[in-house]
Short mmCIF file of C-alpha atoms in Angstrom, two decimals:
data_model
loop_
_atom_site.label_atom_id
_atom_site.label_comp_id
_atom_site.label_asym_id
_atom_site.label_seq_id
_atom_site.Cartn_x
_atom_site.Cartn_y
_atom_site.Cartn_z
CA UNK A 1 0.00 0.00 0.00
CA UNK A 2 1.72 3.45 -1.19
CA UNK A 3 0.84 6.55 1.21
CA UNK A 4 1.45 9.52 -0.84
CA UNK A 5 4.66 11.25 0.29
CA UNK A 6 3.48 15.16 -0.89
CA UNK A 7 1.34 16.04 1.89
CA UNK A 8 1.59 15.37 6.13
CA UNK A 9 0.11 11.88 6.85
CA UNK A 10 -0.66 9.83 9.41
CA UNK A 11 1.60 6.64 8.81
CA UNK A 12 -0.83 3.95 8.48
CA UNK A 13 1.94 1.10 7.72
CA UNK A 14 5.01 0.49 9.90
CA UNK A 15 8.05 0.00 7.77
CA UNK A 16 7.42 -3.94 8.12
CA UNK A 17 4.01 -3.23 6.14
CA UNK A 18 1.67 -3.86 9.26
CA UNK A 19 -0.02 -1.20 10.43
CA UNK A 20 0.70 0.44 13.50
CA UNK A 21 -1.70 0.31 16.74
CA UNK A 22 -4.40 3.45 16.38
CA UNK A 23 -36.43 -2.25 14.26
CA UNK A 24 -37.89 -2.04 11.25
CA UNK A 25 -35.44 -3.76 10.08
CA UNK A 26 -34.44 -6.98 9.95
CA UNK A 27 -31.81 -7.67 13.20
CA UNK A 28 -31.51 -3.93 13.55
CA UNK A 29 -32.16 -2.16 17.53
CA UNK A 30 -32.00 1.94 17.43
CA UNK A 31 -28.72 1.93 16.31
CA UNK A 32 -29.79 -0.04 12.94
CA UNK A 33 -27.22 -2.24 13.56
CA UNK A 34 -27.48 -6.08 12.40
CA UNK A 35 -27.30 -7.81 16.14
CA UNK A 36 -27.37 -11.67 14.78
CA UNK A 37 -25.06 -13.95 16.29
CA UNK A 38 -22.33 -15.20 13.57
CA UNK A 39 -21.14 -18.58 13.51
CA UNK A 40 -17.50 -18.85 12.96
CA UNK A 41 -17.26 -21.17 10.07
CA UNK A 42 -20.07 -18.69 8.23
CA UNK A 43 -16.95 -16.14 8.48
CA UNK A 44 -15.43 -15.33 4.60
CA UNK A 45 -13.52 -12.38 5.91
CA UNK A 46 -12.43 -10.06 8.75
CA UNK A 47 -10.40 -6.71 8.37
CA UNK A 48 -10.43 -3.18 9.82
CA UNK A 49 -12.27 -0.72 6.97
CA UNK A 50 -11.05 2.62 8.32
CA UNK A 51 -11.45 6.74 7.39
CA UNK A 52 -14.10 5.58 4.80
CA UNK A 53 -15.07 8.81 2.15
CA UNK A 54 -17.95 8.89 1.35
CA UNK A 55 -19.36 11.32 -1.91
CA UNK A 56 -23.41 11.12 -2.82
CA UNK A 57 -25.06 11.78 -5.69
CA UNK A 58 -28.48 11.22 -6.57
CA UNK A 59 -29.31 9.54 -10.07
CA UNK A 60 -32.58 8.58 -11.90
CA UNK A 61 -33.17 5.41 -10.45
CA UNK A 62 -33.71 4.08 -14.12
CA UNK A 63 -30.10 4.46 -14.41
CA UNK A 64 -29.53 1.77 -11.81
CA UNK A 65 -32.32 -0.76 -12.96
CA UNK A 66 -30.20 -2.90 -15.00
CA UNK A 67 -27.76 -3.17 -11.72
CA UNK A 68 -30.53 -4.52 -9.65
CA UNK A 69 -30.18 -8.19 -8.43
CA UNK A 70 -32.61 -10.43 -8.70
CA UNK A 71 -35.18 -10.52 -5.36
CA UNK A 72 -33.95 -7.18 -4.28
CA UNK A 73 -35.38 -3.71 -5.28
CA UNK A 74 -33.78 -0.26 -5.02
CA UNK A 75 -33.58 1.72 -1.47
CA UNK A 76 -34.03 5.23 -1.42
CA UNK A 77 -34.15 8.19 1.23
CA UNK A 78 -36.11 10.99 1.18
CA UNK A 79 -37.51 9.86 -1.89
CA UNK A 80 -33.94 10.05 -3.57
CA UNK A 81 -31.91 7.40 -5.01
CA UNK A 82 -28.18 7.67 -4.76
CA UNK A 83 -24.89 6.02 -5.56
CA UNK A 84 -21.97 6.84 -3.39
CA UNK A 85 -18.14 7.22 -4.63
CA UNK A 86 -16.60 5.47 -0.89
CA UNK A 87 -12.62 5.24 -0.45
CA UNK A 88 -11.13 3.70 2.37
CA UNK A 89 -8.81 1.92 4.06
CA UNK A 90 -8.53 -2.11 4.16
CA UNK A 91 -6.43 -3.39 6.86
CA UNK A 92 -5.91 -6.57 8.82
CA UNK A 93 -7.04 -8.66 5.92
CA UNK A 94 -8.08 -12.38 6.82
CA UNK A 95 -10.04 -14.41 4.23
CA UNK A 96 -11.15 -17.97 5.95
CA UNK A 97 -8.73 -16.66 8.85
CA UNK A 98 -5.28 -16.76 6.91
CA UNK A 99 -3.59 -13.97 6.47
CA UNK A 100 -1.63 -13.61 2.66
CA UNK A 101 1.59 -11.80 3.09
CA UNK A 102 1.23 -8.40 1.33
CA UNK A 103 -2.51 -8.81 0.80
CA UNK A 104 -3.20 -7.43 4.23
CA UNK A 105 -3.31 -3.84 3.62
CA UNK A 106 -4.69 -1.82 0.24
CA UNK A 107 -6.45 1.03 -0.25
CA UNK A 108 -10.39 0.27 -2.16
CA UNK A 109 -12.47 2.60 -3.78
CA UNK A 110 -15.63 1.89 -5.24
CA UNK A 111 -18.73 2.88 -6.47
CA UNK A 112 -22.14 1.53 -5.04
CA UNK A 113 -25.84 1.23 -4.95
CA UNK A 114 -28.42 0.82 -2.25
CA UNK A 115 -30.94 -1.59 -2.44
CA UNK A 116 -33.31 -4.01 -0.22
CA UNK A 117 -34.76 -7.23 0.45
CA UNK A 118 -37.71 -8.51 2.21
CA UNK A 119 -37.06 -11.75 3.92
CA UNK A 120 -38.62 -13.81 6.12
CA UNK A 121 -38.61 -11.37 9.15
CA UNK A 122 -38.36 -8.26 7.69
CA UNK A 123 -36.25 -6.21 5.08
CA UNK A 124 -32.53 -6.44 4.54
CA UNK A 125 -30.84 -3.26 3.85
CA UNK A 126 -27.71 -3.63 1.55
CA UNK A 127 -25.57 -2.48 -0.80
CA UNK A 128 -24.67 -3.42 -4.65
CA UNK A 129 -21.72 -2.74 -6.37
CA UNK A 130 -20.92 -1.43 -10.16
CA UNK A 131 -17.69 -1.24 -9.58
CA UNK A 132 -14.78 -2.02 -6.79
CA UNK A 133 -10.99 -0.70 -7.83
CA UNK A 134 -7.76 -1.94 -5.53
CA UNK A 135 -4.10 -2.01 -6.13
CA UNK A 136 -3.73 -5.91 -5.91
CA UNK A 137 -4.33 -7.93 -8.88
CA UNK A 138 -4.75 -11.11 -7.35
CA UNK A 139 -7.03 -9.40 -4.90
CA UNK A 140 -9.43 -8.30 -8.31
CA UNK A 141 -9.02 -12.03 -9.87
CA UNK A 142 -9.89 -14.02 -6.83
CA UNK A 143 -12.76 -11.85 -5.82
CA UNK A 144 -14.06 -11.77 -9.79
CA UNK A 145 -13.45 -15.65 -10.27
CA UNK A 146 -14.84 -16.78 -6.52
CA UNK A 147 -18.18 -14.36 -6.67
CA UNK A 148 -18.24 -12.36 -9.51
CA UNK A 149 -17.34 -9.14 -7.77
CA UNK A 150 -16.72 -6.39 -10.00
CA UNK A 151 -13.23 -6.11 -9.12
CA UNK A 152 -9.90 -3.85 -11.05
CA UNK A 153 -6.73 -3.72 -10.42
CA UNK A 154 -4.55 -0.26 -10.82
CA UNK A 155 -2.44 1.81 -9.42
CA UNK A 156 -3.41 3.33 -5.81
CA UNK A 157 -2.37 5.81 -3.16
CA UNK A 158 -3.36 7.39 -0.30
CA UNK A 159 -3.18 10.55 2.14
CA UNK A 160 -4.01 11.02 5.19
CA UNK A 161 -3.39 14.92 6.85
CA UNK A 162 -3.56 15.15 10.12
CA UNK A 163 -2.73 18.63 12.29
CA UNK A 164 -2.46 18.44 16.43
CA UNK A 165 -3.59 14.88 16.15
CA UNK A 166 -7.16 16.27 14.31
CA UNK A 167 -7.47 14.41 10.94
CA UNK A 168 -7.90 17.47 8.29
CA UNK A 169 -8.27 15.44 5.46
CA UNK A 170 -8.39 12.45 3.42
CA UNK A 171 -7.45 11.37 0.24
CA UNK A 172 -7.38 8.51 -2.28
CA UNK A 173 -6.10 8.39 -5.84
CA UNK A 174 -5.77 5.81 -8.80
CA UNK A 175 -4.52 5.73 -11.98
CA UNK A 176 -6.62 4.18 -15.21
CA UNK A 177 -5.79 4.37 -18.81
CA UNK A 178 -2.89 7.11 -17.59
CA UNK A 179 -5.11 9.20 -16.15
CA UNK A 180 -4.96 9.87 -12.05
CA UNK A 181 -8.41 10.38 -10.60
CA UNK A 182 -8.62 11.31 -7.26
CA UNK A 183 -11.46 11.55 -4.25
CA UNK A 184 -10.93 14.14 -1.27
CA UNK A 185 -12.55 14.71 1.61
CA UNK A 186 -11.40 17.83 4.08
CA UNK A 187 -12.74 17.78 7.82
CA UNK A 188 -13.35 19.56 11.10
CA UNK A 189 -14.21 18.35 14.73
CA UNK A 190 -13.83 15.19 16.27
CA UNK A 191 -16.18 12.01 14.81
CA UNK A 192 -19.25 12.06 16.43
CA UNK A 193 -22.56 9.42 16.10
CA UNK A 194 -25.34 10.08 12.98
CA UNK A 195 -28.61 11.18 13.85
CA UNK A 196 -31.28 8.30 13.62
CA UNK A 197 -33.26 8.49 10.10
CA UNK A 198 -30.26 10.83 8.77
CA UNK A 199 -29.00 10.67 5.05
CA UNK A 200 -26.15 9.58 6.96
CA UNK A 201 -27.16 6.93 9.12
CA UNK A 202 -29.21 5.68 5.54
CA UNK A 203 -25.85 5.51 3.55
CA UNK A 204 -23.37 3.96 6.29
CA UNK A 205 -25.67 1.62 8.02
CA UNK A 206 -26.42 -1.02 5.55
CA UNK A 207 -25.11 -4.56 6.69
CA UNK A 208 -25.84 -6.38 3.53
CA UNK A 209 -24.34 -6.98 0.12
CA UNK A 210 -25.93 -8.25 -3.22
CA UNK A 211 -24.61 -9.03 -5.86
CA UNK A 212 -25.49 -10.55 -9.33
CA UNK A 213 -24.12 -14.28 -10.40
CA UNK A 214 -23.27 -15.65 -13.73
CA UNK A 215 -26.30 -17.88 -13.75
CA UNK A 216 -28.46 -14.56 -13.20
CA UNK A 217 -28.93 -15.81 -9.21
CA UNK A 218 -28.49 -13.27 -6.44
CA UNK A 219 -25.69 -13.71 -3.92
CA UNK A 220 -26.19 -12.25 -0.26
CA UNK A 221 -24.11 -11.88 2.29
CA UNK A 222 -23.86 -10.20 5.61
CA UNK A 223 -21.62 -7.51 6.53
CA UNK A 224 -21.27 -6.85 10.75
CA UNK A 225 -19.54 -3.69 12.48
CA UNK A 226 -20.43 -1.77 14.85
CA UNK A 227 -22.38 1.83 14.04
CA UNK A 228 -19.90 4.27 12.90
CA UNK A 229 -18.81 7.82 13.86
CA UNK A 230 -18.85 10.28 11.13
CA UNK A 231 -16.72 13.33 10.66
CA UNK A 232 -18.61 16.72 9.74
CA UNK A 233 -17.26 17.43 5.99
CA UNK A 234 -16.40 21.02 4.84
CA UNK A 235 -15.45 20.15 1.29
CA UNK A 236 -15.53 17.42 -1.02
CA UNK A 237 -13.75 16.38 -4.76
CA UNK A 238 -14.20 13.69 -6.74
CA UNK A 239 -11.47 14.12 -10.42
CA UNK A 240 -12.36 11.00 -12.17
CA UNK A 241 -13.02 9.95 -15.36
CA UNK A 242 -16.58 8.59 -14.70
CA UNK A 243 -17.45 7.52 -18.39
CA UNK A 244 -14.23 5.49 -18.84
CA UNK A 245 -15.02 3.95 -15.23
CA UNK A 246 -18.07 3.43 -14.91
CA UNK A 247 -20.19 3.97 -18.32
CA UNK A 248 -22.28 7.11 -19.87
CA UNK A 249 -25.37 6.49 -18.14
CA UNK A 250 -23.02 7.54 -14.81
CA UNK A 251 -21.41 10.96 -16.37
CA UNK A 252 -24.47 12.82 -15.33
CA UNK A 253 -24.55 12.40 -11.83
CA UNK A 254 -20.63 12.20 -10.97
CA UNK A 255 -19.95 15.38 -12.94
CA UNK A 256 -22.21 17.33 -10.71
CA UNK A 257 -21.34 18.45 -6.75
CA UNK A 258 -22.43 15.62 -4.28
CA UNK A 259 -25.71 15.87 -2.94
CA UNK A 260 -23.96 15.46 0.83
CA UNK A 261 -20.52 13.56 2.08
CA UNK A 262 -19.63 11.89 4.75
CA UNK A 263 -16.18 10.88 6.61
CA UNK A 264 -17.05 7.85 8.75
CA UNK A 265 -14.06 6.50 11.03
CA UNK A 266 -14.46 2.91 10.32
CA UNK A 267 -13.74 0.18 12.70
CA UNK A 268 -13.45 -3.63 12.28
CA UNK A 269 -15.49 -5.74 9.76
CA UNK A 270 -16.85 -9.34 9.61
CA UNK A 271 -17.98 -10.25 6.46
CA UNK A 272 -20.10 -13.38 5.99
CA UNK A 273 -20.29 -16.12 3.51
CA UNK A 274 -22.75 -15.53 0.37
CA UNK A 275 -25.76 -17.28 -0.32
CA UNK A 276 -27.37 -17.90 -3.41
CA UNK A 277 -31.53 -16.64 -2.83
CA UNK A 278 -34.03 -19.06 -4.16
CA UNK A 279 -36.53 -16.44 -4.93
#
């Protein structure tokens, strides 16, 4: 993982490469938080997704109908649909509880959908991806061959600024078809709890993924961390070649000023095995 060197950061990585110490809903209480008990052979992966940027945009939600899984239908707040631009920080890496040497720590942006299910006891909040960038190849080919993520691989770097211990900003940058494209968030205060029913609370609480198979079936799978702490945002850039990324139906929305942004502090993930839905 390469922290950019032209700006003060906060060193994430040791020089070893580790990093250093720092309802309605279904299974949700007040805090919207998923509270089912996980089996320990159901565990696919646990890491640490930390100082997670978070840009908003709304977009017709005909856009996005082609995206939507099978036995899920799109979420909305407010009566507005959004995707989210979300960079962060993957650390501690374990799939199936090994740890791969150098595939511990990486930088991820992605772009993302909301969507929902109704189950059995209630509806499933979750999230779909179009499309999920990180520096490792063999990262991108596993998680395209295992579960048809929609994994790249290029170039990535990071910055984090932080003055008198207060993170200032963040930033995280990648590099496709020679063009750098960047995503920067600047700060102020210390990380505090969303508001219940906020636009924030809507786009970081959602403790499910979905995502589309091959065969046309719908994979779910469950995503557990506690609530997060947000950072109040006082500016917020996305530079990226959105067409080239993501396709023309995107350019619309991306090339506008997000509809709100969040900074959430992150904390440590469990994410669950998939399972195919039967209806």
């Amino acid at each position: 993982m390469q922290a950019r060197a032209d700006c003060p950061l906060t060193p994430t990585l040791s020089p070893d490469g580790e990093r250093e110490s720092e309802s309605e809903f279904e299974g949700e209480n007040n805090s919207r938080r998923s509270e089912v008990n996980i089996n320990e052979s159901s565990v696919f992966l646990t890491a640490e997704w930390k100082h997670l940027g978070m840009l908003n945009y709304e977009i017709d939600p005909a856009a996005l109908a082609p995206f939507v899984p099978a036995a899920t239908e799109l979420d909305s707040w407010d009566g507005k649909t959004f995707v989210s631009v979300v960079g962060f920080l993957f650390l501690k890496t374990r799939v199936f509880g090994i740890s791969i040497p150098f595939h511990r720590n990486f930088e991820e942006v992605n772009l993302r959908f909301y969507v929902r299910r109704k189950s059995d006891k209630g509806w499933r909040r979750g999230v779909v991806f179009i499309k999920e960038i990180v520096p490792r190849a063999t990262i991108a080919l596993v998680a395209r061959k295992l579960y048809n993520e929609p994994y790249v691989a290029m170039p990535m770097a990071h910055c984090l600024e932080v003055q008198s211990g207060l993170l200032k900003s963040v930033e995280y940058s990648w590099r496709s078809a020679g063009r750098q494209n960047s995503l920067k968030l600047s700060v102020h205060g210390q990380a505090h709890p969303s508001s219940d029913g906020s636009e924030a609370e809507f786009i970081t609480e959602h403790h499910w993924g979905y995502n589309t198979q091959r065969d046309g079936s719908t994979l779910e799978y469950r995503v557990e961390h506690p609530r997060w702490q947000i950072y109040d945002v006082s500016d917020a850039r996305l530079d990226c070649d959105a067409g080239g990324l993501y396709g023309e139906r995107f350019c619309d929305s991306l090339s506008r000023k997000p509809s709100s942004a969040f900074l959430a502090a992150g904390s440590a993930v469990t994410v669950c095995r998939g399972v195919r839905l039967t209806r």
